[in-house]
PDB file of C-alpha atoms and ligand atoms in Angstrom:
ATOM      1  CA  MET A   1     -12.035  -1.216  15.721  1.00 44.00           C
ATOM      2  CA  ALA A   2     -11.718   2.694  16.460  1.00 47.00           C
ATOM      3  CA  VAL A   3     -14.817   4.661  17.278  1.00 46.00           C
ATOM      4  CA  THR A   4     -15.628   6.813  14.502  1.00 54.00           C
ATOM      5  CA  ASP A   5     -16.924  10.411  14.901  1.00 65.00           C
ATOM      6  CA  ASN A   6     -18.468  13.019  12.487  1.00 71.00           C
ATOM      7  CA  SER A   7     -15.384  14.928  12.182  1.00 80.00           C
ATOM      8  CA  MET A   8     -13.648  11.948  10.705  1.00 93.00           C
ATOM      9  CA  LYS A   9     -15.905  12.012   7.823  1.00 96.00           C
ATOM     10  CA  ASP A  10     -13.571  14.867   5.977  1.00 95.00           C
ATOM     11  CA  TYR A  11     -10.424  12.726   7.110  1.00 97.00           C
ATOM     12  CA  ALA A  12      -8.666  11.459   3.963  1.00 98.00           C
ATOM     13  CA  ILE A  13      -8.205   7.508   2.358  1.00 98.00           C
ATOM     14  CA  GLY A  14      -5.071   6.169   2.661  1.00 98.00           C
ATOM     15  CA  VAL A  15      -4.284   3.945  -0.629  1.00 98.00           C
ATOM     16  CA  PHE A  16      -0.471   2.765  -0.832  1.00 98.00           C
ATOM     17  CA  ASP A  17       1.413   0.287  -2.798  1.00 97.00           C
ATOM     18  CA  SER A  18       4.726  -0.582  -3.997  1.00 96.00           C
ATOM     19  CA  GLY A  19       5.117   1.616  -6.693  1.00 94.00           C
ATOM     20  CA  MET A  20       2.600   3.545  -8.904  1.00 93.00           C
ATOM     21  CA  GLY A  21       0.289  -0.251  -9.527  1.00 94.00           C
ATOM     22  CA  GLY A  22      -1.941   1.346  -6.802  1.00 96.00           C
ATOM     23  CA  LEU A  23      -3.153   4.118  -8.669  1.00 96.00           C
ATOM     24  CA  THR A  24      -5.376   1.915 -10.563  1.00 95.00           C
ATOM     25  CA  ALA A  25      -7.547   2.158  -7.675  1.00 97.00           C
ATOM     26  CA  VAL A  26      -6.658   5.883  -7.090  1.00 97.00           C
ATOM     27  CA  GLN A  27      -8.388   6.189 -10.566  1.00 96.00           C
ATOM     28  CA  GLU A  28     -11.174   4.471  -9.695  1.00 97.00           C
ATOM     29  CA  LEU A  29     -11.431   6.501  -6.074  1.00 98.00           C
ATOM     30  CA  ASN A  30     -11.570   9.691  -8.262  1.00 96.00           C
ATOM     31  CA  ARG A  31     -14.501   8.242 -10.813  1.00 97.00           C
ATOM     32  CA  ILE A  32     -16.483   6.952  -7.969  1.00 98.00           C
ATOM     33  CA  LEU A  33     -16.050   9.151  -4.650  1.00 98.00           C
ATOM     34  CA  PRO A  34     -14.769  12.124  -6.454  1.00 97.00           C
ATOM     35  CA  ASN A  35     -15.216  14.609  -3.438  1.00 97.00           C
ATOM     36  CA  GLU A  36     -12.655  12.435  -1.545  1.00 98.00           C
ATOM     37  CA  ASN A  37      -9.395  13.644  -0.398  1.00 98.00           C
ATOM     38  CA  ILE A  38      -6.537  11.187  -1.202  1.00 98.00           C
ATOM     39  CA  ILE A  39      -2.996  10.541   0.553  1.00 98.00           C
ATOM     40  CA  TYR A  40      -1.068   8.089  -1.444  1.00 98.00           C
ATOM     41  CA  PHE A  41       2.206   6.585  -0.689  1.00 98.00           C
ATOM     42  CA  GLY A  42       4.107   4.515  -3.303  1.00 97.00           C
ATOM     43  CA  ASP A  43       7.269   2.903  -1.997  1.00 97.00           C
ATOM     44  CA  THR A  44       8.912   3.791  -5.043  1.00 95.00           C
ATOM     45  CA  ALA A  45      12.699   3.606  -3.572  1.00 95.00           C
ATOM     46  CA  ARG A  46      11.966  -0.477  -2.370  1.00 96.00           C
ATOM     47  CA  ILE A  47       9.657  -1.691  -5.637  1.00 94.00           C
ATOM     48  CA  PRO A  48       9.560  -4.365  -6.299  1.00 94.00           C
ATOM     49  CA  TYR A  49       8.045  -6.049  -3.205  1.00 95.00           C
ATOM     50  CA  GLY A  50       6.603  -9.147  -5.137  1.00 92.00           C
ATOM     51  CA  SER A  51      10.158 -11.295  -5.579  1.00 89.00           C
ATOM     52  CA  ARG A  52      10.711 -10.640  -1.693  1.00 93.00           C
ATOM     53  CA  SER A  53      10.020 -12.721   1.402  1.00 94.00           C
ATOM     54  CA  ARG A  54       6.853 -12.904   3.504  1.00 93.00           C
ATOM     55  CA  GLU A  55       8.710 -11.361   6.570  1.00 95.00           C
ATOM     56  CA  THR A  56      10.224  -8.540   4.369  1.00 97.00           C
ATOM     57  CA  ILE A  57       7.079  -7.663   2.620  1.00 96.00           C
ATOM     58  CA  LEU A  58       5.122  -7.540   5.962  1.00 96.00           C
ATOM     59  CA  ARG A  59       7.942  -5.077   7.557  1.00 97.00           C
ATOM     60  CA  TYR A  60       7.882  -3.312   4.305  1.00 97.00           C
ATOM     61  CA  ALA A  61       3.577  -2.835   4.462  1.00 98.00           C
ATOM     62  CA  SER A  62       3.926  -2.376   7.983  1.00 97.00           C
ATOM     63  CA  GLU A  63       5.969   1.014   7.823  1.00 97.00           C
ATOM     64  CA  ASP A  64       3.851   1.937   4.921  1.00 98.00           C
ATOM     65  CA  VAL A  65       0.672   1.922   7.199  1.00 98.00           C
ATOM     66  CA  ALA A  66       2.287   3.968   9.383  1.00 97.00           C
ATOM     67  CA  PHE A  67       3.391   6.685   7.493  1.00 97.00           C
ATOM     68  CA  LEU A  68      -0.017   7.103   5.958  1.00 98.00           C
ATOM     69  CA  LYS A  69      -1.263   7.120   9.746  1.00 97.00           C
ATOM     70  CA  GLN A  70       0.933  10.097  10.425  1.00 97.00           C
ATOM     71  CA  HIS A  71      -1.847  12.131   8.352  1.00 97.00           C
ATOM     72  CA  LYS A  72      -5.592  12.343   9.147  1.00 97.00           C
ATOM     73  CA  ILE A  73      -6.938   9.151   7.409  1.00 98.00           C
ATOM     74  CA  LYS A  74     -10.527   7.318   7.945  1.00 98.00           C
ATOM     75  CA  MET A  75      -9.148   4.144   5.881  1.00 98.00           C
ATOM     76  CA  ILE A  76      -6.692   2.393   4.515  1.00 98.00           C
ATOM     77  CA  ILE A  77      -6.236   0.905   1.060  1.00 98.00           C
ATOM     78  CA  ALA A  78      -3.542  -1.681   0.192  1.00 98.00           C
ATOM     79  CA  ALA A  79      -3.431  -1.112  -3.339  1.00 98.00           C
ATOM     80  CA  CYS A  80      -0.901  -3.441  -3.783  1.00 97.00           C
ATOM     81  CA  GLY A  81      -1.794  -7.853  -4.288  1.00 97.00           C
ATOM     82  CA  THR A  82       1.652  -8.736  -2.917  1.00 96.00           C
ATOM     83  CA  VAL A  83       0.458  -6.839   0.183  1.00 97.00           C
ATOM     84  CA  SER A  84      -2.697  -7.913   0.798  1.00 97.00           C
ATOM     85  CA  SER A  85      -1.648 -11.613  -0.217  1.00 96.00           C
ATOM     86  CA  VAL A  86       0.749 -11.740   2.842  1.00 93.00           C
ATOM     87  CA  ALA A  87      -2.033  -9.863   4.959  1.00 91.00           C
ATOM     88  CA  MET A  88      -4.078 -12.425   4.900  1.00 91.00           C
ATOM     89  CA  ASP A  89      -2.862 -14.005   7.631  1.00 88.00           C
ATOM     90  CA  ASP A  90      -1.154 -11.259   9.641  1.00 90.00           C
ATOM     91  CA  PRO A  91      -3.440  -8.324   9.581  1.00 90.00           C
ATOM     92  CA  ILE A  92      -1.264  -5.255   9.075  1.00 95.00           C
ATOM     93  CA  VAL A  93      -4.729  -2.592  10.064  1.00 96.00           C
ATOM     94  CA  GLU A  94      -6.571  -2.838  13.006  1.00 94.00           C
ATOM     95  CA  ASP A  95      -7.468   0.013  14.676  1.00 95.00           C
ATOM     96  CA  MET A  96      -9.656   1.621  11.396  1.00 96.00           C
ATOM     97  CA  PRO A  97     -11.448   0.444   8.259  1.00 97.00           C
ATOM     98  CA  PHE A  98      -9.209  -1.555   5.964  1.00 97.00           C
ATOM     99  CA  THR A  99      -9.388  -3.638   2.276  1.00 97.00           C
ATOM    100  CA  GLY A 100      -6.646  -4.847   0.918  1.00 97.00           C
ATOM    101  CA  VAL A 101      -7.563  -6.310  -2.895  1.00 98.00           C
ATOM    102  CA  ILE A 102      -7.744 -10.021  -2.976  1.00 97.00           C
ATOM    103  CA  ALA A 103     -11.237 -10.588  -1.221  1.00 97.00           C
ATOM    104  CA  PRO A 104     -12.691  -7.932  -3.393  1.00 98.00           C
ATOM    105  CA  ALA A 105     -11.563  -8.843  -6.472  1.00 98.00           C
ATOM    106  CA  ILE A 106     -12.809 -13.128  -6.090  1.00 98.00           C
ATOM    107  CA  GLU A 107     -15.746 -11.342  -5.085  1.00 97.00           C
ATOM    108  CA  ALA A 108     -16.209  -9.499  -8.447  1.00 98.00           C
ATOM    109  CA  ALA A 109     -14.286 -12.614 -10.687  1.00 98.00           C
ATOM    110  CA  CYS A 110     -16.854 -15.157  -8.906  1.00 98.00           C
ATOM    111  CA  ALA A 111     -20.009 -13.092  -9.607  1.00 98.00           C
ATOM    112  CA  ALA A 112     -18.587 -12.884 -13.728  1.00 98.00           C
ATOM    113  CA  THR A 113     -17.132 -16.378 -14.551  1.00 98.00           C
ATOM    114  CA  GLU A 114     -20.228 -18.692 -16.381  1.00 98.00           C
ATOM    115  CA  LYS A 115     -17.709 -21.121 -16.524  1.00 98.00           C
ATOM    116  CA  LYS A 116     -17.003 -21.634 -12.878  1.00 98.00           C
ATOM    117  CA  ARG A 117     -13.514 -21.400 -14.538  1.00 98.00           C
ATOM    118  CA  ILE A 118     -11.151 -18.053 -13.155  1.00 98.00           C
ATOM    119  CA  GLY A 119      -7.642 -17.560 -14.181  1.00 98.00           C
ATOM    120  CA  ILE A 120      -5.399 -15.174 -11.630  1.00 98.00           C
ATOM    121  CA  ILE A 121      -2.481 -13.781 -12.757  1.00 98.00           C
ATOM    122  CA  GLY A 122       0.412 -11.621 -10.017  1.00 97.00           C
ATOM    123  CA  THR A 123       3.545 -11.347  -8.519  1.00 95.00           C
ATOM    124  CA  PRO A 124       5.547 -14.568  -7.258  1.00 94.00           C
ATOM    125  CA  ALA A 125       5.035 -13.648  -4.009  1.00 93.00           C
ATOM    126  CA  THR A 126       1.138 -13.363  -4.719  1.00 96.00           C
ATOM    127  CA  ILE A 127       0.635 -16.849  -6.189  1.00 96.00           C
ATOM    128  CA  LYS A 128       3.243 -18.402  -3.634  1.00 95.00           C
ATOM    129  CA  SER A 129       1.065 -17.305  -0.834  1.00 95.00           C
ATOM    130  CA  GLY A 130      -2.308 -18.874  -2.536  1.00 96.00           C
ATOM    131  CA  SER A 131      -4.380 -16.325  -1.168  1.00 97.00           C
ATOM    132  CA  TYR A 132      -6.492 -15.675  -4.091  1.00 96.00           C
ATOM    133  CA  ILE A 133      -7.213 -19.796  -4.128  1.00 96.00           C
ATOM    134  CA  ARG A 134      -8.370 -19.744  -0.506  1.00 96.00           C
ATOM    135  CA  ALA A 135     -10.222 -16.859  -0.643  1.00 96.00           C
ATOM    136  CA  ALA A 136     -12.278 -18.409  -3.503  1.00 97.00           C
ATOM    137  CA  ALA A 137     -12.307 -21.538  -1.609  1.00 96.00           C
ATOM    138  CA  GLU A 138     -14.005 -20.314   1.551  1.00 94.00           C
ATOM    139  CA  THR A 139     -17.076 -18.538  -0.691  1.00 94.00           C
ATOM    140  CA  HIS A 140     -17.053 -20.446  -3.931  1.00 96.00           C
ATOM    141  CA  PRO A 141     -15.857 -23.598  -3.826  1.00 96.00           C
ATOM    142  CA  ASP A 142     -17.251 -24.938  -6.360  1.00 97.00           C
ATOM    143  CA  ILE A 143     -15.208 -22.300  -8.531  1.00 98.00           C
ATOM    144  CA  MET A 144     -11.765 -23.576 -10.036  1.00 97.00           C
ATOM    145  CA  ILE A 145      -8.676 -20.953  -9.747  1.00 97.00           C
ATOM    146  CA  ILE A 146      -6.235 -21.362 -12.329  1.00 98.00           C
ATOM    147  CA  PRO A 147      -2.511 -19.163 -10.823  1.00 98.00           C
ATOM    148  CA  GLN A 148      -0.212 -17.720 -12.797  1.00 98.00           C
ATOM    149  CA  ALA A 149       2.937 -15.536 -11.811  1.00 97.00           C
ATOM    150  CA  CYS A 150       4.013 -13.241 -13.757  1.00 97.00           C
ATOM    151  CA  PRO A 151       7.443 -11.604 -12.504  1.00 95.00           C
ATOM    152  CA  LEU A 152       8.583  -9.375 -15.386  1.00 96.00           C
ATOM    153  CA  PHE A 153       5.226  -7.780 -15.706  1.00 96.00           C
ATOM    154  CA  VAL A 154       6.085  -5.273 -13.013  1.00 93.00           C
ATOM    155  CA  HIS A 155       9.651  -3.921 -14.315  1.00 92.00           C
ATOM    156  CA  LEU A 156       7.796  -4.293 -17.571  1.00 94.00           C
ATOM    157  CA  VAL A 157       5.299  -1.626 -16.431  1.00 92.00           C
ATOM    158  CA  GLU A 158       7.304   0.187 -14.664  1.00 83.00           C
ATOM    159  CA  ASN A 159       9.673   0.822 -17.149  1.00 85.00           C
ATOM    160  CA  GLY A 160       7.166   1.723 -19.416  1.00 87.00           C
ATOM    161  CA  TYR A 161       6.991  -1.052 -21.644  1.00 93.00           C
ATOM    162  CA  THR A 162       3.141  -0.628 -21.866  1.00 93.00           C
ATOM    163  CA  ASP A 163       2.297   0.228 -25.414  1.00 94.00           C
ATOM    164  CA  PHE A 164      -0.058  -2.206 -26.998  1.00 96.00           C
ATOM    165  CA  GLY A 165       2.530  -3.034 -30.153  1.00 96.00           C
ATOM    166  CA  ASN A 166       5.483  -3.658 -27.753  1.00 97.00           C
ATOM    167  CA  PRO A 167       6.919  -6.653 -28.936  1.00 98.00           C
ATOM    168  CA  VAL A 168       8.454  -7.855 -25.533  1.00 98.00           C
ATOM    169  CA  THR A 169       5.794  -7.653 -23.580  1.00 98.00           C
ATOM    170  CA  ARG A 170       3.384  -9.510 -25.960  1.00 98.00           C
ATOM    171  CA  LEU A 171       6.343 -12.036 -26.039  1.00 98.00           C
ATOM    172  CA  VAL A 172       6.414 -12.222 -22.734  1.00 98.00           C
ATOM    173  CA  ALA A 173       2.715 -12.036 -21.766  1.00 98.00           C
ATOM    174  CA  GLU A 174       2.173 -14.526 -24.376  1.00 98.00           C
ATOM    175  CA  GLU A 175       4.514 -17.353 -22.674  1.00 98.00           C
ATOM    176  CA  TYR A 176       2.573 -16.328 -19.037  1.00 98.00           C
ATOM    177  CA  LEU A 177      -0.872 -16.390 -20.622  1.00 98.00           C
ATOM    178  CA  ALA A 178      -0.645 -19.692 -22.774  1.00 98.00           C
ATOM    179  CA  PRO A 179      -1.144 -22.073 -19.937  1.00 97.00           C
ATOM    180  CA  ILE A 180      -4.115 -19.833 -18.395  1.00 97.00           C
ATOM    181  CA  LYS A 181      -5.510 -20.016 -21.878  1.00 97.00           C
ATOM    182  CA  LYS A 182      -5.298 -23.344 -22.362  1.00 97.00           C
ATOM    183  CA  GLU A 183      -7.603 -24.068 -19.307  1.00 97.00           C
ATOM    184  CA  GLY A 184     -10.481 -22.332 -20.913  1.00 96.00           C
ATOM    185  CA  VAL A 185     -11.293 -19.609 -18.520  1.00 98.00           C
ATOM    186  CA  ASP A 186     -13.654 -16.725 -18.845  1.00 98.00           C
ATOM    187  CA  VAL A 187     -12.711 -14.761 -16.619  1.00 98.00           C
ATOM    188  CA  LEU A 188      -8.875 -13.442 -15.613  1.00 98.00           C
ATOM    189  CA  ILE A 189      -7.975 -11.295 -12.251  1.00 98.00           C
ATOM    190  CA  LEU A 190      -5.317  -8.810 -12.737  1.00 98.00           C
ATOM    191  CA  GLY A 191      -4.130  -9.980  -9.466  1.00 97.00           C
ATOM    192  CA  CYS A 192      -1.069  -7.169  -9.364  1.00 96.00           C
ATOM    193  CA  THR A 193      -2.135  -3.470  -9.305  1.00 95.00           C
ATOM    194  CA  HIS A 194       0.205  -2.409 -12.116  1.00 94.00           C
ATOM    195  CA  TYR A 195      -1.271  -5.186 -14.514  1.00 97.00           C
ATOM    196  CA  PRO A 196      -4.071  -2.526 -15.642  1.00 96.00           C
ATOM    197  CA  VAL A 197      -1.749  -0.752 -17.250  1.00 95.00           C
ATOM    198  CA  ILE A 198      -0.849  -3.756 -20.044  1.00 97.00           C
ATOM    199  CA  SER A 199      -4.523  -4.680 -19.931  1.00 97.00           C
ATOM    200  CA  ASP A 200      -4.981  -4.034 -23.968  1.00 97.00           C
ATOM    201  CA  ILE A 201      -2.415  -6.580 -24.493  1.00 98.00           C
ATOM    202  CA  ILE A 202      -3.319  -9.507 -22.070  1.00 98.00           C
ATOM    203  CA  GLY A 203      -6.923  -8.715 -22.954  1.00 98.00           C
ATOM    204  CA  ASP A 204      -6.004  -9.707 -26.763  1.00 98.00           C
ATOM    205  CA  ILE A 205      -3.993 -12.807 -26.194  1.00 98.00           C
ATOM    206  CA  MET A 206      -6.839 -14.395 -24.009  1.00 98.00           C
ATOM    207  CA  GLY A 207      -9.701 -13.083 -26.738  1.00 97.00           C
ATOM    208  CA  ASP A 208     -12.604 -11.481 -26.544  1.00 95.00           C
ATOM    209  CA  GLY A 209     -14.765 -14.749 -24.514  1.00 95.00           C
ATOM    210  CA  VAL A 210     -12.778 -13.148 -21.528  1.00 98.00           C
ATOM    211  CA  LYS A 211     -13.541 -11.016 -18.506  1.00 98.00           C
ATOM    212  CA  LEU A 212     -10.428  -9.093 -16.803  1.00 98.00           C
ATOM    213  CA  ILE A 213     -11.066  -7.829 -13.616  1.00 98.00           C
ATOM    214  CA  SER A 214      -8.745  -5.384 -12.348  1.00 98.00           C
ATOM    215  CA  ALA A 215      -7.634  -6.154  -8.506  1.00 98.00           C
ATOM    216  CA  GLY A 216      -7.048  -2.453  -7.574  1.00 97.00           C
ATOM    217  CA  ALA A 217     -10.296  -0.925  -9.270  1.00 97.00           C
ATOM    218  CA  GLU A 218     -12.508  -3.850  -7.334  1.00 98.00           C
ATOM    219  CA  ALA A 219     -10.483  -2.678  -4.226  1.00 98.00           C
ATOM    220  CA  ALA A 220     -11.871   1.018  -4.811  1.00 98.00           C
ATOM    221  CA  LYS A 221     -15.220  -0.467  -4.824  1.00 98.00           C
ATOM    222  CA  SER A 222     -14.941  -2.248  -1.740  1.00 98.00           C
ATOM    223  CA  ALA A 223     -13.786   0.936   0.185  1.00 98.00           C
ATOM    224  CA  LYS A 224     -16.942   2.892  -0.945  1.00 98.00           C
ATOM    225  CA  ARG A 225     -18.903   0.411   0.174  1.00 98.00           C
ATOM    226  CA  CYS A 226     -16.981  -0.061   3.819  1.00 97.00           C
ATOM    227  CA  LEU A 227     -16.994   3.593   3.985  1.00 98.00           C
ATOM    228  CA  THR A 228     -20.988   3.713   3.301  1.00 97.00           C
ATOM    229  CA  GLU A 229     -21.485   1.208   6.299  1.00 97.00           C
ATOM    230  CA  HIS A 230     -19.155   2.818   8.606  1.00 95.00           C
ATOM    231  CA  ASP A 231     -21.212   6.427   7.579  1.00 96.00           C
ATOM    232  CA  LEU A 232     -17.797   7.763   6.695  1.00 97.00           C
ATOM    233  CA  LEU A 233     -18.068   9.297   3.301  1.00 97.00           C
ATOM    234  CA  SER A 234     -17.495  12.932   3.329  1.00 96.00           C
ATOM    235  CA  SER A 235     -19.789  15.628   3.312  1.00 93.00           C
ATOM    236  CA  ARG A 236     -17.812  17.885   1.669  1.00 93.00           C
ATOM    237  CA  LYS A 237     -19.390  19.798  -1.503  1.00 93.00           C
ATOM    238  CA  GLU A 238     -16.392  20.416  -3.789  1.00 96.00           C
ATOM    239  CA  LYS A 239     -14.355  18.107  -4.942  1.00 96.00           C
ATOM    240  CA  GLY A 240     -11.404  16.189  -3.322  1.00 97.00           C
ATOM    241  CA  LYS A 241      -7.779  16.465  -3.341  1.00 97.00           C
ATOM    242  CA  ASN A 242      -5.168  13.832  -4.089  1.00 97.00           C
ATOM    243  CA  THR A 243      -1.410  14.314  -2.237  1.00 98.00           C
ATOM    244  CA  TYR A 244       1.030  11.975  -3.484  1.00 98.00           C
ATOM    245  CA  TYR A 245       4.196  10.934  -1.506  1.00 98.00           C
ATOM    246  CA  VAL A 246       6.937   8.846  -3.070  1.00 97.00           C
ATOM    247  CA  SER A 247      10.246   7.465  -1.351  1.00 97.00           C
ATOM    248  CA  ASP A 248      12.117   8.101  -4.668  1.00 96.00           C
ATOM    249  CA  SER A 249      12.015  10.616  -7.272  1.00 95.00           C
ATOM    250  CA  THR A 250       9.213  12.753  -7.923  1.00 96.00           C
ATOM    251  CA  GLU A 251       9.912  13.482 -11.380  1.00 95.00           C
ATOM    252  CA  MET A 252       9.611   9.876 -12.375  1.00 91.00           C
ATOM    253  CA  PHE A 253       6.726   9.376 -10.381  1.00 93.00           C
ATOM    254  CA  GLU A 254       5.040  12.035 -12.716  1.00 92.00           C
ATOM    255  CA  GLU A 255       6.114  10.991 -15.965  1.00 90.00           C
ATOM    256  CA  ASN A 256       5.170   7.465 -15.241  1.00 89.00           C
ATOM    257  CA  ALA A 257       1.841   8.042 -13.249  1.00 91.00           C
ATOM    258  CA  ARG A 258      -0.048   9.148 -16.090  1.00 88.00           C
ATOM    259  CA  PHE A 259      -0.206   5.926 -17.849  1.00 88.00           C
ATOM    260  CA  PHE A 260      -1.876   4.663 -14.737  1.00 91.00           C
ATOM    261  CA  LEU A 261      -4.375   7.429 -14.414  1.00 90.00           C
ATOM    262  CA  HIS A 262      -5.035   7.966 -17.726  1.00 88.00           C
ATOM    263  CA  GLU A 263      -4.419  11.724 -17.134  1.00 90.00           C
ATOM    264  CA  ASP A 264      -1.696  13.749 -15.780  1.00 90.00           C
ATOM    265  CA  VAL A 265      -1.347  14.115 -11.672  1.00 93.00           C
ATOM    266  CA  HIS A 266      -2.950  16.306 -10.773  1.00 92.00           C
ATOM    267  CA  GLY A 267      -2.268  17.066  -6.871  1.00 94.00           C
ATOM    268  CA  ASP A 268       0.949  17.626  -4.907  1.00 96.00           C
ATOM    269  CA  VAL A 269       4.122  15.072  -4.966  1.00 97.00           C
ATOM    270  CA  PHE A 270       5.924  14.821  -1.999  1.00 97.00           C
ATOM    271  CA  ARG A 271       9.519  12.956  -1.813  1.00 97.00           C
ATOM    272  CA  SER A 272       9.166  11.164   1.935  1.00 92.00           C
ATOM    273  CA  ASN A 273      11.556   8.588   3.758  1.00 76.00           C
ATOM    274  CA  PHE A 274       9.125   7.807   6.017  1.00 72.00           C
TER     275      PHE A 274
HETATM  276  N1  DGL B   1       1.625  -3.504  -7.516  1.00 79.81           N
HETATM  277  C1  DGL B   1       2.164  -4.815  -6.714  1.00 79.81           C
HETATM  278  C2  DGL B   1       0.950  -5.858  -6.536  1.00 79.81           C
HETATM  279  O1  DGL B   1      -0.228  -5.818  -6.723  1.00 79.81           O
HETATM  280  C3  DGL B   1       3.288  -5.347  -7.331  1.00 79.81           C
HETATM  281  C4  DGL B   1       4.648  -4.902  -7.250  1.00 79.81           C
HETATM  282  C5  DGL B   1       5.455  -5.496  -6.738  1.00 79.81           C
HETATM  283  O2  DGL B   1       6.380  -6.123  -7.147  1.00 79.81           O
HETATM  284  O3  DGL B   1       6.148  -4.720  -5.885  1.00 79.81           O
HETATM  285  O4  DGL B   1       1.340  -6.966  -6.147  1.00 79.81           O
END
């Protein structure tokens, strides 16, 4: 761990994802840490990561981290279930505070389940890694985790098939969620940061008795705890600012980002090719 000093308190929090999904973490960061500056990198030119090999995901993630480190940052959040899953065995950040989404989401889900039965949905790479199951086994071996890969969700979300009445997304979601529903879970982890954008459809299919946990939002809460522990919370009195970098079109990003942020993008958006 690098030595931290007081001047680092006002450095930004670095957040990255394969695309726009990580904005679900940014939304929560803005809510719970309004005075922090945030630097976001979305690798929109190379999304999706979730259907790629472990080696490729690790290479992309290392490049994303290296990009964030070119800026003055005090912490990194991998706001991507896929990257967080592969980084469980191969750490990608060792010289500053870091969190992925797996442990924070598992912690929240285990605290919320009464039936001790939790469903987890994610990208193929996330589910194949067994990351959530392994994380739960470490701390809560008595809790059953039921996994399900949802390969089409990221494409539907990135293409704007997100409204509650969308028949295509509903049909796909019904198909994916049926096996988990049958298992009688009372908590479902949205293990990919893209999924909260269609949480109303997912929630409607799962029913009122099932609590949904957003992995991105839980990572944001975990980041707040981590910065508090390291005495790295900003001393800034005014509102912090968000700066976004994407590896593809800034126009497309601004158009779609509001579905993740639930408001228009505030802050500069730049295109960057690493
Ligand atoms: N947001 C990424 C995740 O949380 C999924 C998108 C992708 O497949 O790249 O897993």
